Tab-separated table of C-alpha atoms in Angstrom:
chain	number	residue	atom	x	y	z
A	300	UNK	CA	-40.672	-174.608	-47.909
A	301	UNK	CA	-37.065	-173.480	-47.943
A	302	UNK	CA	-34.344	-175.023	-45.805
A	303	UNK	CA	-34.429	-172.428	-43.042
A	304	UNK	CA	-38.200	-172.737	-42.680
A	305	UNK	CA	-37.878	-176.525	-42.554
A	306	UNK	CA	-35.223	-176.325	-39.847
A	307	UNK	CA	-37.282	-173.883	-37.819
A	308	UNK	CA	-40.300	-176.146	-38.058
A	309	UNK	CA	-38.208	-179.068	-36.822
A	310	UNK	CA	-36.464	-177.242	-33.991
A	311	UNK	CA	-39.416	-175.236	-32.748
A	312	UNK	CA	-42.456	-176.395	-30.860
A	313	UNK	CA	-44.934	-178.449	-32.803
A	314	UNK	CA	-48.074	-176.643	-31.741
A	315	UNK	CA	-48.085	-173.005	-30.710
A	316	UNK	CA	-50.640	-171.590	-28.287
A	317	UNK	CA	-53.411	-169.699	-30.076
A	318	UNK	CA	-52.550	-166.300	-28.639
A	319	UNK	CA	-53.982	-163.109	-30.053
A	320	UNK	CA	-53.293	-159.472	-29.293
A	321	UNK	CA	-55.528	-158.276	-26.487
A	322	UNK	CA	-55.819	-161.648	-24.758
A	323	UNK	CA	-55.256	-162.029	-21.053
A	324	UNK	CA	-52.756	-164.858	-20.674
A	325	UNK	CA	-50.969	-166.824	-17.969
A	326	UNK	CA	-47.448	-167.627	-19.141
A	327	UNK	CA	-45.873	-170.616	-17.393
A	328	UNK	CA	-42.163	-169.871	-17.330
A	329	UNK	CA	-39.581	-172.240	-15.877
A	330	UNK	CA	-37.193	-170.312	-13.661
A	331	UNK	CA	-34.108	-171.391	-11.851
A	332	UNK	CA	-33.537	-170.619	-8.183
A	333	UNK	CA	-30.116	-171.888	-7.224
A	334	UNK	CA	-30.373	-175.606	-7.816
A	335	UNK	CA	-34.123	-175.873	-7.893
A	336	UNK	CA	-36.380	-175.139	-10.799
A	337	UNK	CA	-39.931	-174.024	-10.544
A	338	UNK	CA	-42.641	-172.628	-12.726
A	339	UNK	CA	-43.455	-168.965	-12.431
A	340	UNK	CA	-46.707	-167.684	-13.807
A	341	UNK	CA	-46.745	-164.264	-15.399
A	342	UNK	CA	-50.226	-163.079	-16.243
A	343	UNK	CA	-51.176	-159.991	-18.171
A	344	UNK	CA	-52.412	-158.564	-21.457
A	345	UNK	CA	-50.763	-159.371	-24.767
A	346	UNK	CA	-49.695	-156.039	-26.275
A	347	UNK	CA	-48.104	-157.333	-29.434
A	348	UNK	CA	-47.007	-160.388	-31.346
A	349	UNK	CA	-43.623	-160.051	-32.984
A	350	UNK	CA	-41.386	-162.052	-35.232
A	351	UNK	CA	-41.944	-164.981	-37.521
A	352	UNK	CA	-40.991	-168.619	-37.431
A	353	UNK	CA	-38.821	-169.611	-34.507
A	354	UNK	CA	-38.360	-165.963	-33.489
A	355	UNK	CA	-42.041	-165.418	-32.748
A	356	UNK	CA	-42.582	-163.550	-29.479
A	357	UNK	CA	-45.391	-162.090	-27.393
A	358	UNK	CA	-45.179	-158.966	-25.261
A	359	UNK	CA	-47.165	-159.317	-22.038
A	360	UNK	CA	-47.944	-156.348	-19.822
A	361	UNK	CA	-49.210	-156.344	-16.270
A	362	UNK	CA	-49.296	-153.923	-13.361
A	363	UNK	CA	-47.185	-154.962	-10.371
A	364	UNK	CA	-47.470	-152.792	-7.260
A	365	UNK	CA	-48.606	-149.813	-9.298
A	366	UNK	CA	-45.752	-150.179	-11.747
A	367	UNK	CA	-46.260	-151.409	-15.308
A	368	UNK	CA	-44.123	-154.463	-16.140
A	369	UNK	CA	-43.687	-155.853	-19.628
A	370	UNK	CA	-42.018	-159.112	-20.520
A	371	UNK	CA	-41.268	-160.460	-23.953
A	372	UNK	CA	-41.558	-164.239	-24.275
A	373	UNK	CA	-40.165	-166.134	-27.261
A	374	UNK	CA	-42.947	-168.633	-27.925
A	375	UNK	CA	-40.555	-171.356	-29.100
A	376	UNK	CA	-38.335	-171.069	-26.035
A	377	UNK	CA	-38.397	-174.377	-24.125
A	378	UNK	CA	-38.591	-172.411	-20.870
A	379	UNK	CA	-41.984	-171.065	-21.907
A	380	UNK	CA	-43.872	-174.212	-21.022
A	381	UNK	CA	-47.430	-173.147	-21.488
A	382	UNK	CA	-49.406	-170.080	-22.439
A	383	UNK	CA	-52.901	-170.303	-21.000
A	384	UNK	CA	-55.448	-168.023	-22.545
A	385	UNK	CA	-57.569	-166.817	-19.666
A	386	UNK	CA	-59.715	-164.408	-21.648
A	387	UNK	CA	-60.033	-163.449	-25.290
A	388	UNK	CA	-59.828	-159.733	-25.981
A	389	UNK	CA	-61.896	-157.819	-28.511
A	390	UNK	CA	-59.482	-155.387	-30.110
A	391	UNK	CA	-59.203	-153.681	-33.469
A	392	UNK	CA	-55.482	-153.171	-33.718
A	393	UNK	CA	-52.361	-155.283	-33.996
A	394	UNK	CA	-50.332	-153.435	-31.346
A	395	UNK	CA	-51.865	-152.178	-28.113
A	396	UNK	CA	-49.075	-149.776	-27.169
A	397	UNK	CA	-51.644	-147.131	-26.245
A	398	UNK	CA	-52.336	-149.145	-23.084
A	399	UNK	CA	-48.974	-148.002	-21.742
A	400	UNK	CA	-50.259	-144.448	-21.356
A	401	UNK	CA	-53.376	-145.519	-19.486
A	402	UNK	CA	-53.914	-146.202	-15.818
A	403	UNK	CA	-56.587	-147.880	-13.757
A	404	UNK	CA	-59.883	-148.901	-15.291
A	405	UNK	CA	-58.903	-147.624	-18.723
A	406	UNK	CA	-56.319	-150.380	-19.124
A	407	UNK	CA	-59.061	-152.971	-19.449
A	408	UNK	CA	-59.628	-154.682	-22.769
A	409	UNK	CA	-63.125	-155.665	-23.854
A	410	UNK	CA	-63.762	-159.409	-23.867
A	411	UNK	CA	-64.472	-161.208	-27.087
A	412	UNK	CA	-67.775	-163.024	-26.658
A	413	UNK	CA	-70.622	-164.521	-28.629
A	414	UNK	CA	-70.655	-165.791	-32.172
A	415	UNK	CA	-67.369	-164.120	-33.110
A	416	UNK	CA	-65.545	-165.763	-30.218
A	417	UNK	CA	-66.891	-169.171	-31.200
A	418	UNK	CA	-65.870	-168.661	-34.793
A	419	UNK	CA	-62.379	-167.559	-33.736
A	420	UNK	CA	-62.043	-170.537	-31.439
A	421	UNK	CA	-62.907	-173.040	-34.138
A	422	UNK	CA	-60.447	-171.266	-36.445
A	423	UNK	CA	-57.679	-171.493	-33.817
A	424	UNK	CA	-58.437	-175.153	-33.279
A	425	UNK	CA	-58.213	-175.911	-36.967
A	426	UNK	CA	-54.882	-174.030	-37.163
A	427	UNK	CA	-53.507	-176.004	-34.226
A	428	UNK	CA	-54.769	-179.258	-35.712
A	429	UNK	CA	-52.964	-178.384	-38.941
A	430	UNK	CA	-49.773	-177.674	-36.970
A	431	UNK	CA	-50.055	-181.016	-35.166
A	432	UNK	CA	-50.705	-182.821	-38.449
A	433	UNK	CA	-47.669	-181.165	-40.055
A	434	UNK	CA	-45.524	-182.177	-37.085
A	435	UNK	CA	-46.777	-185.761	-37.274
A	436	UNK	CA	-46.001	-185.829	-40.963
A	437	UNK	CA	-42.468	-184.565	-40.317
A	438	UNK	CA	-41.989	-187.225	-37.638
A	439	UNK	CA	-43.221	-189.893	-40.046
A	440	UNK	CA	-41.043	-188.779	-42.966
A	441	UNK	CA	-37.911	-188.276	-40.855
A	442	UNK	CA	-37.016	-191.967	-40.223
A	443	UNK	CA	-37.769	-192.753	-43.854
A	444	UNK	CA	-35.315	-190.095	-44.991
A	445	UNK	CA	-32.709	-191.421	-42.564
A	446	UNK	CA	-32.836	-194.925	-43.990
A	447	UNK	CA	-32.586	-193.558	-47.504
A	448	UNK	CA	-29.392	-191.795	-46.560
A	449	UNK	CA	-27.845	-194.990	-45.262
A	450	UNK	CA	-28.401	-196.993	-48.410
B	81	UNK	CA	-6.046	-177.331	-41.189
B	82	UNK	CA	-9.349	-178.633	-42.421
B	83	UNK	CA	-11.214	-176.922	-45.214
B	84	UNK	CA	-14.648	-177.449	-46.671
B	85	UNK	CA	-16.620	-175.534	-49.261
B	86	UNK	CA	-20.274	-174.722	-48.954
B	87	UNK	CA	-23.184	-172.455	-49.552
B	88	UNK	CA	-24.613	-170.061	-46.995
B	89	UNK	CA	-28.305	-170.926	-46.602
B	90	UNK	CA	-29.437	-168.283	-44.123
B	91	UNK	CA	-29.683	-167.505	-40.440
B	92	UNK	CA	-31.925	-168.805	-37.682
B	93	UNK	CA	-31.689	-169.328	-33.963
B	94	UNK	CA	-31.286	-172.329	-31.705
B	95	UNK	CA	-32.597	-172.619	-28.168
B	96	UNK	CA	-30.469	-174.215	-25.489
B	97	UNK	CA	-31.931	-176.226	-22.649
B	98	UNK	CA	-31.616	-173.229	-20.327
B	99	UNK	CA	-33.662	-171.059	-22.654
B	100	UNK	CA	-30.845	-168.986	-24.144
B	101	UNK	CA	-31.096	-168.414	-27.858
B	102	UNK	CA	-28.051	-168.486	-30.143
B	103	UNK	CA	-28.053	-166.820	-33.533
B	104	UNK	CA	-26.590	-169.235	-36.061
B	105	UNK	CA	-25.808	-169.276	-39.760
B	106	UNK	CA	-26.731	-172.450	-41.579
B	107	UNK	CA	-24.193	-173.504	-44.195
B	108	UNK	CA	-24.689	-176.408	-46.551
B	109	UNK	CA	-21.129	-177.762	-46.513
B	110	UNK	CA	-20.012	-180.479	-48.821
B	111	UNK	CA	-19.862	-183.106	-50.063
B	112	UNK	CA	-16.598	-181.920	-51.598
B	113	UNK	CA	-14.473	-183.964	-53.964
B	114	UNK	CA	-10.718	-183.688	-54.440
B	115	UNK	CA	-10.270	-182.617	-58.056
B	116	UNK	CA	-6.506	-182.207	-58.072
B	117	UNK	CA	-3.515	-182.901	-55.860
B	118	UNK	CA	-0.724	-180.369	-56.057
B	119	UNK	CA	2.721	-181.674	-55.240
B	120	UNK	CA	6.090	-180.198	-54.444
B	121	UNK	CA	7.826	-181.464	-57.587
B	122	UNK	CA	4.988	-180.587	-59.940
B	123	UNK	CA	3.712	-177.272	-58.603
B	124	UNK	CA	6.266	-176.212	-56.006
B	125	UNK	CA	3.858	-176.620	-53.089
B	126	UNK	CA	1.511	-179.172	-51.546
B	127	UNK	CA	-2.231	-178.648	-51.714
B	128	UNK	CA	-5.548	-180.318	-52.436
B	129	UNK	CA	-8.046	-178.736	-54.784
B	130	UNK	CA	-11.606	-179.337	-53.620
B	131	UNK	CA	-14.704	-179.053	-55.777
B	132	UNK	CA	-18.232	-178.395	-54.519
B	133	UNK	CA	-21.675	-178.750	-56.088
B	134	UNK	CA	-22.310	-180.512	-59.358
B	135	UNK	CA	-22.912	-178.445	-62.454
B	136	UNK	CA	-24.104	-179.471	-65.913
B	137	UNK	CA	-21.269	-180.159	-68.271
B	138	UNK	CA	-22.703	-177.722	-70.802
B	139	UNK	CA	-22.416	-174.951	-68.181
B	140	UNK	CA	-18.724	-175.649	-67.643
B	141	UNK	CA	-15.980	-173.939	-69.618
B	142	UNK	CA	-13.967	-176.096	-71.995
B	143	UNK	CA	-10.693	-175.825	-70.059
B	144	UNK	CA	-12.479	-176.837	-66.882
B	145	UNK	CA	-14.231	-179.706	-68.631
B	146	UNK	CA	-10.813	-181.071	-69.521
B	147	UNK	CA	-9.640	-180.540	-65.957
B	148	UNK	CA	-12.549	-182.539	-64.518
B	149	UNK	CA	-12.158	-185.243	-67.132
B	150	UNK	CA	-8.534	-185.694	-66.147
B	151	UNK	CA	-9.550	-186.121	-62.515
B	152	UNK	CA	-12.472	-188.341	-63.557
B	153	UNK	CA	-14.983	-186.446	-61.403
B	154	UNK	CA	-18.300	-184.799	-62.276
B	155	UNK	CA	-17.976	-181.091	-63.156
B	156	UNK	CA	-18.124	-178.857	-60.092
B	157	UNK	CA	-19.228	-175.278	-59.714
B	158	UNK	CA	-16.871	-174.035	-56.995
B	159	UNK	CA	-13.166	-174.907	-56.725
B	160	UNK	CA	-10.737	-173.884	-53.987
B	161	UNK	CA	-7.380	-175.120	-52.779
B	162	UNK	CA	-6.448	-176.266	-49.335
B	163	UNK	CA	-2.769	-175.609	-48.687
B	164	UNK	CA	-0.935	-178.451	-46.965
B	165	UNK	CA	2.352	-178.451	-45.074
B	166	UNK	CA	3.112	-182.067	-45.986
B	167	UNK	CA	2.419	-184.104	-49.141
B	168	UNK	CA	-1.242	-185.033	-49.481
B	169	UNK	CA	-2.264	-188.422	-48.171
B	170	UNK	CA	-5.472	-188.597	-50.195
B	171	UNK	CA	-6.078	-189.291	-53.855
B	172	UNK	CA	-8.010	-187.442	-56.508
B	173	UNK	CA	-11.709	-188.299	-56.176
B	174	UNK	CA	-11.667	-188.554	-52.384
B	175	UNK	CA	-14.739	-186.980	-50.801
B	176	UNK	CA	-15.375	-185.131	-47.555
B	177	UNK	CA	-18.610	-183.937	-45.984
B	178	UNK	CA	-19.759	-181.720	-43.141
B	179	UNK	CA	-18.660	-184.232	-40.495
B	180	UNK	CA	-15.013	-183.168	-40.932
B	181	UNK	CA	-15.850	-180.500	-38.349
B	182	UNK	CA	-16.822	-181.316	-34.813
B	183	UNK	CA	-19.155	-179.361	-32.605
B	184	UNK	CA	-17.220	-176.755	-30.643
B	185	UNK	CA	-14.336	-176.155	-33.044
B	186	UNK	CA	-13.445	-172.624	-34.028
B	187	UNK	CA	-13.480	-171.835	-37.719
B	188	UNK	CA	-12.694	-168.987	-40.088
B	189	UNK	CA	-15.305	-168.411	-42.766
B	190	UNK	CA	-14.333	-166.798	-46.057
B	191	UNK	CA	-16.961	-165.406	-48.379
B	192	UNK	CA	-17.708	-162.647	-50.842
B	193	UNK	CA	-19.517	-159.733	-49.262
B	194	UNK	CA	-22.724	-158.331	-50.716
B	195	UNK	CA	-21.995	-155.844	-53.499
B	196	UNK	CA	-23.352	-152.366	-52.837
B	197	UNK	CA	-22.285	-150.742	-56.096
B	198	UNK	CA	-21.023	-147.157	-56.067
B	199	UNK	CA	-21.665	-146.111	-52.471
B	200	UNK	CA	-21.300	-142.752	-50.760
B	201	UNK	CA	-19.115	-142.011	-47.766
B	202	UNK	CA	-21.923	-142.494	-45.267
B	203	UNK	CA	-22.578	-146.091	-46.228
B	204	UNK	CA	-18.990	-146.913	-47.169
B	205	UNK	CA	-17.008	-145.297	-44.354
B	206	UNK	CA	-19.622	-144.512	-41.696
B	207	UNK	CA	-19.330	-140.736	-42.142
B	208	UNK	CA	-21.949	-138.548	-40.467
B	209	UNK	CA	-24.509	-136.700	-42.484
B	210	UNK	CA	-25.356	-133.010	-42.288
B	211	UNK	CA	-28.626	-131.535	-41.072
B	212	UNK	CA	-31.691	-132.490	-43.090
B	213	UNK	CA	-33.336	-129.057	-42.822
B	214	UNK	CA	-32.677	-125.415	-41.799
B	215	UNK	CA	-31.410	-124.548	-45.280
B	216	UNK	CA	-28.717	-127.192	-45.163
B	217	UNK	CA	-27.183	-128.100	-48.486
B	218	UNK	CA	-24.872	-130.638	-46.898
B	219	UNK	CA	-27.111	-133.644	-46.469
B	220	UNK	CA	-24.902	-136.587	-47.488
B	221	UNK	CA	-21.860	-134.708	-48.786
B	222	UNK	CA	-18.454	-135.832	-47.473
B	223	UNK	CA	-17.447	-132.353	-46.180
B	224	UNK	CA	-13.920	-131.018	-46.369
B	225	UNK	CA	-11.436	-133.327	-48.041
B	226	UNK	CA	-8.294	-131.419	-47.074
B	227	UNK	CA	-6.484	-128.058	-46.893
B	228	UNK	CA	-6.099	-125.450	-49.646
B	229	UNK	CA	-2.944	-123.782	-51.061
B	230	UNK	CA	-0.772	-126.273	-49.262
B	231	UNK	CA	-0.768	-129.091	-50.343
B	232	UNK	CA	-2.971	-128.111	-53.326
B	233	UNK	CA	-4.002	-131.724	-53.740
B	234	UNK	CA	-5.955	-134.396	-51.972
B	235	UNK	CA	-3.877	-136.832	-49.952
B	236	UNK	CA	-3.771	-140.394	-51.152
B	237	UNK	CA	-5.977	-142.773	-49.240
B	238	UNK	CA	-8.556	-140.070	-48.419
B	239	UNK	CA	-11.736	-141.960	-47.697
B	240	UNK	CA	-14.194	-141.199	-50.435
B	241	UNK	CA	-17.166	-142.622	-52.277
B	242	UNK	CA	-16.667	-145.521	-54.631
B	243	UNK	CA	-17.343	-149.175	-55.165
B	244	UNK	CA	-18.280	-150.959	-51.951
B	245	UNK	CA	-18.734	-154.625	-51.211
B	246	UNK	CA	-18.297	-157.691	-53.429
B	247	UNK	CA	-14.894	-158.371	-51.895
B	248	UNK	CA	-13.412	-161.429	-50.252
B	249	UNK	CA	-13.772	-161.261	-46.507
B	250	UNK	CA	-12.817	-163.556	-43.645
B	251	UNK	CA	-14.758	-163.736	-40.416
B	252	UNK	CA	-12.511	-165.293	-37.813
B	253	UNK	CA	-13.065	-167.566	-34.841
B	254	UNK	CA	-16.678	-168.584	-35.206
B	255	UNK	CA	-17.799	-171.592	-33.234
B	256	UNK	CA	-19.541	-174.617	-34.728
B	257	UNK	CA	-22.667	-175.143	-32.680
B	258	UNK	CA	-24.235	-178.125	-34.411
B	259	UNK	CA	-23.478	-180.522	-37.267
B	260	UNK	CA	-26.256	-182.176	-39.252
B	261	UNK	CA	-24.491	-185.107	-40.909
B	262	UNK	CA	-27.579	-186.308	-42.732
B	263	UNK	CA	-28.121	-183.112	-44.688
B	264	UNK	CA	-24.516	-181.891	-44.596
B	265	UNK	CA	-25.336	-178.765	-42.643
B	266	UNK	CA	-23.057	-176.794	-40.360
B	267	UNK	CA	-24.571	-174.446	-37.804
B	268	UNK	CA	-22.076	-171.669	-37.110
B	269	UNK	CA	-22.557	-169.174	-34.335
B	270	UNK	CA	-22.741	-165.623	-35.636
B	271	UNK	CA	-22.836	-164.092	-39.087
B	272	UNK	CA	-20.729	-165.041	-42.099
B	273	UNK	CA	-19.899	-162.833	-45.103
B	274	UNK	CA	-22.067	-162.736	-48.194
B	275	UNK	CA	-25.640	-163.155	-49.279
B	276	UNK	CA	-27.744	-166.240	-48.700
B	277	UNK	CA	-26.933	-168.927	-51.284
B	278	UNK	CA	-23.418	-167.450	-51.659
B	279	UNK	CA	-20.358	-169.683	-51.705
B	280	UNK	CA	-18.184	-169.811	-48.578
B	281	UNK	CA	-15.036	-171.590	-47.450
B	282	UNK	CA	-14.923	-172.871	-43.913
B	283	UNK	CA	-11.557	-173.717	-42.398
B	284	UNK	CA	-10.034	-174.358	-39.020
B	285	UNK	CA	-9.390	-171.070	-37.243
B	286	UNK	CA	-5.864	-169.752	-37.673
B	287	UNK	CA	-5.530	-167.857	-34.403
B	288	UNK	CA	-8.353	-168.616	-32.014
B	289	UNK	CA	-7.267	-172.134	-31.105
B	290	UNK	CA	-4.252	-170.839	-29.180
B	291	UNK	CA	-4.672	-170.786	-25.434
B	292	UNK	CA	-5.060	-167.235	-24.157
B	293	UNK	CA	-2.129	-165.680	-22.264
B	294	UNK	CA	-2.174	-165.897	-18.520
B	295	UNK	CA	-2.497	-162.616	-16.697
């Protein structure tokens, strides 16, 4: 791993939510209202996943009062506290921009069910477990490196 | 003025507590070793010569090998001078690292820009191109370069195609966002000249530290 990748792994979140294109998600976003802070939930369909490393983002689209609204969330942003996956989508493309031209019932995405969904879920879990393990390893090696530097 | 030598490692972004992202360049700065002290009586001016990054002795030129031997330091790859207004207070062999800069200071970063070879006017001087189609034969040509019978020549300094890049460039007044003392890394807001892994000099900003004029 090169230096930039190492830094991004350290600075970013340890475990990323297992979001896929086509999923219906609830994004918990911390917003500021004057002095108070509260969590706003933005739910919609994931149209695309962009970026790599610490710049990874998701584009979420929903219909608010008959008007399509899209928000782009950087997944490593500390303000994005949680991304709940409400429903897995069964899609065959990486970007769902065609949904922008559709209205009403046609905007629905088929749900991913059955054996495939189970397989995907176990895959996501193993990926997240690997991320957690890598983070734990970094945390373990970090103090060791610090003491080496002092000697 | 403070100066340190380093290598540009690449760009990334940092998130602040309020969720704003800052684009930063990571520079591996130091440790640098003083390889020579220039003095008024010897050289006519005061300066410190800093060296960065060890290099195998067999990869060093003979004159440089002698130079490093005289200073009794390991051969270095990258040497630059820091001009001083008063005689140097440090000795040859003194070392500095990334902690010479504090978070929040403004710096000028000097590097060598990416070489683009022989480039046309569009890339080199931001000229416009002609139409791609409709029988156009003027796709990336520079267009008219002057008048005719008078002056019967092209004026000097006419922007034209030629070698572009691979020059020394200074980016001024960049802010230091974070200092990693353990790994000798400086996180500088914004972009700095040159390719990743290129050598850069980082020094205290010449102009930006002045307080802005009151209106």
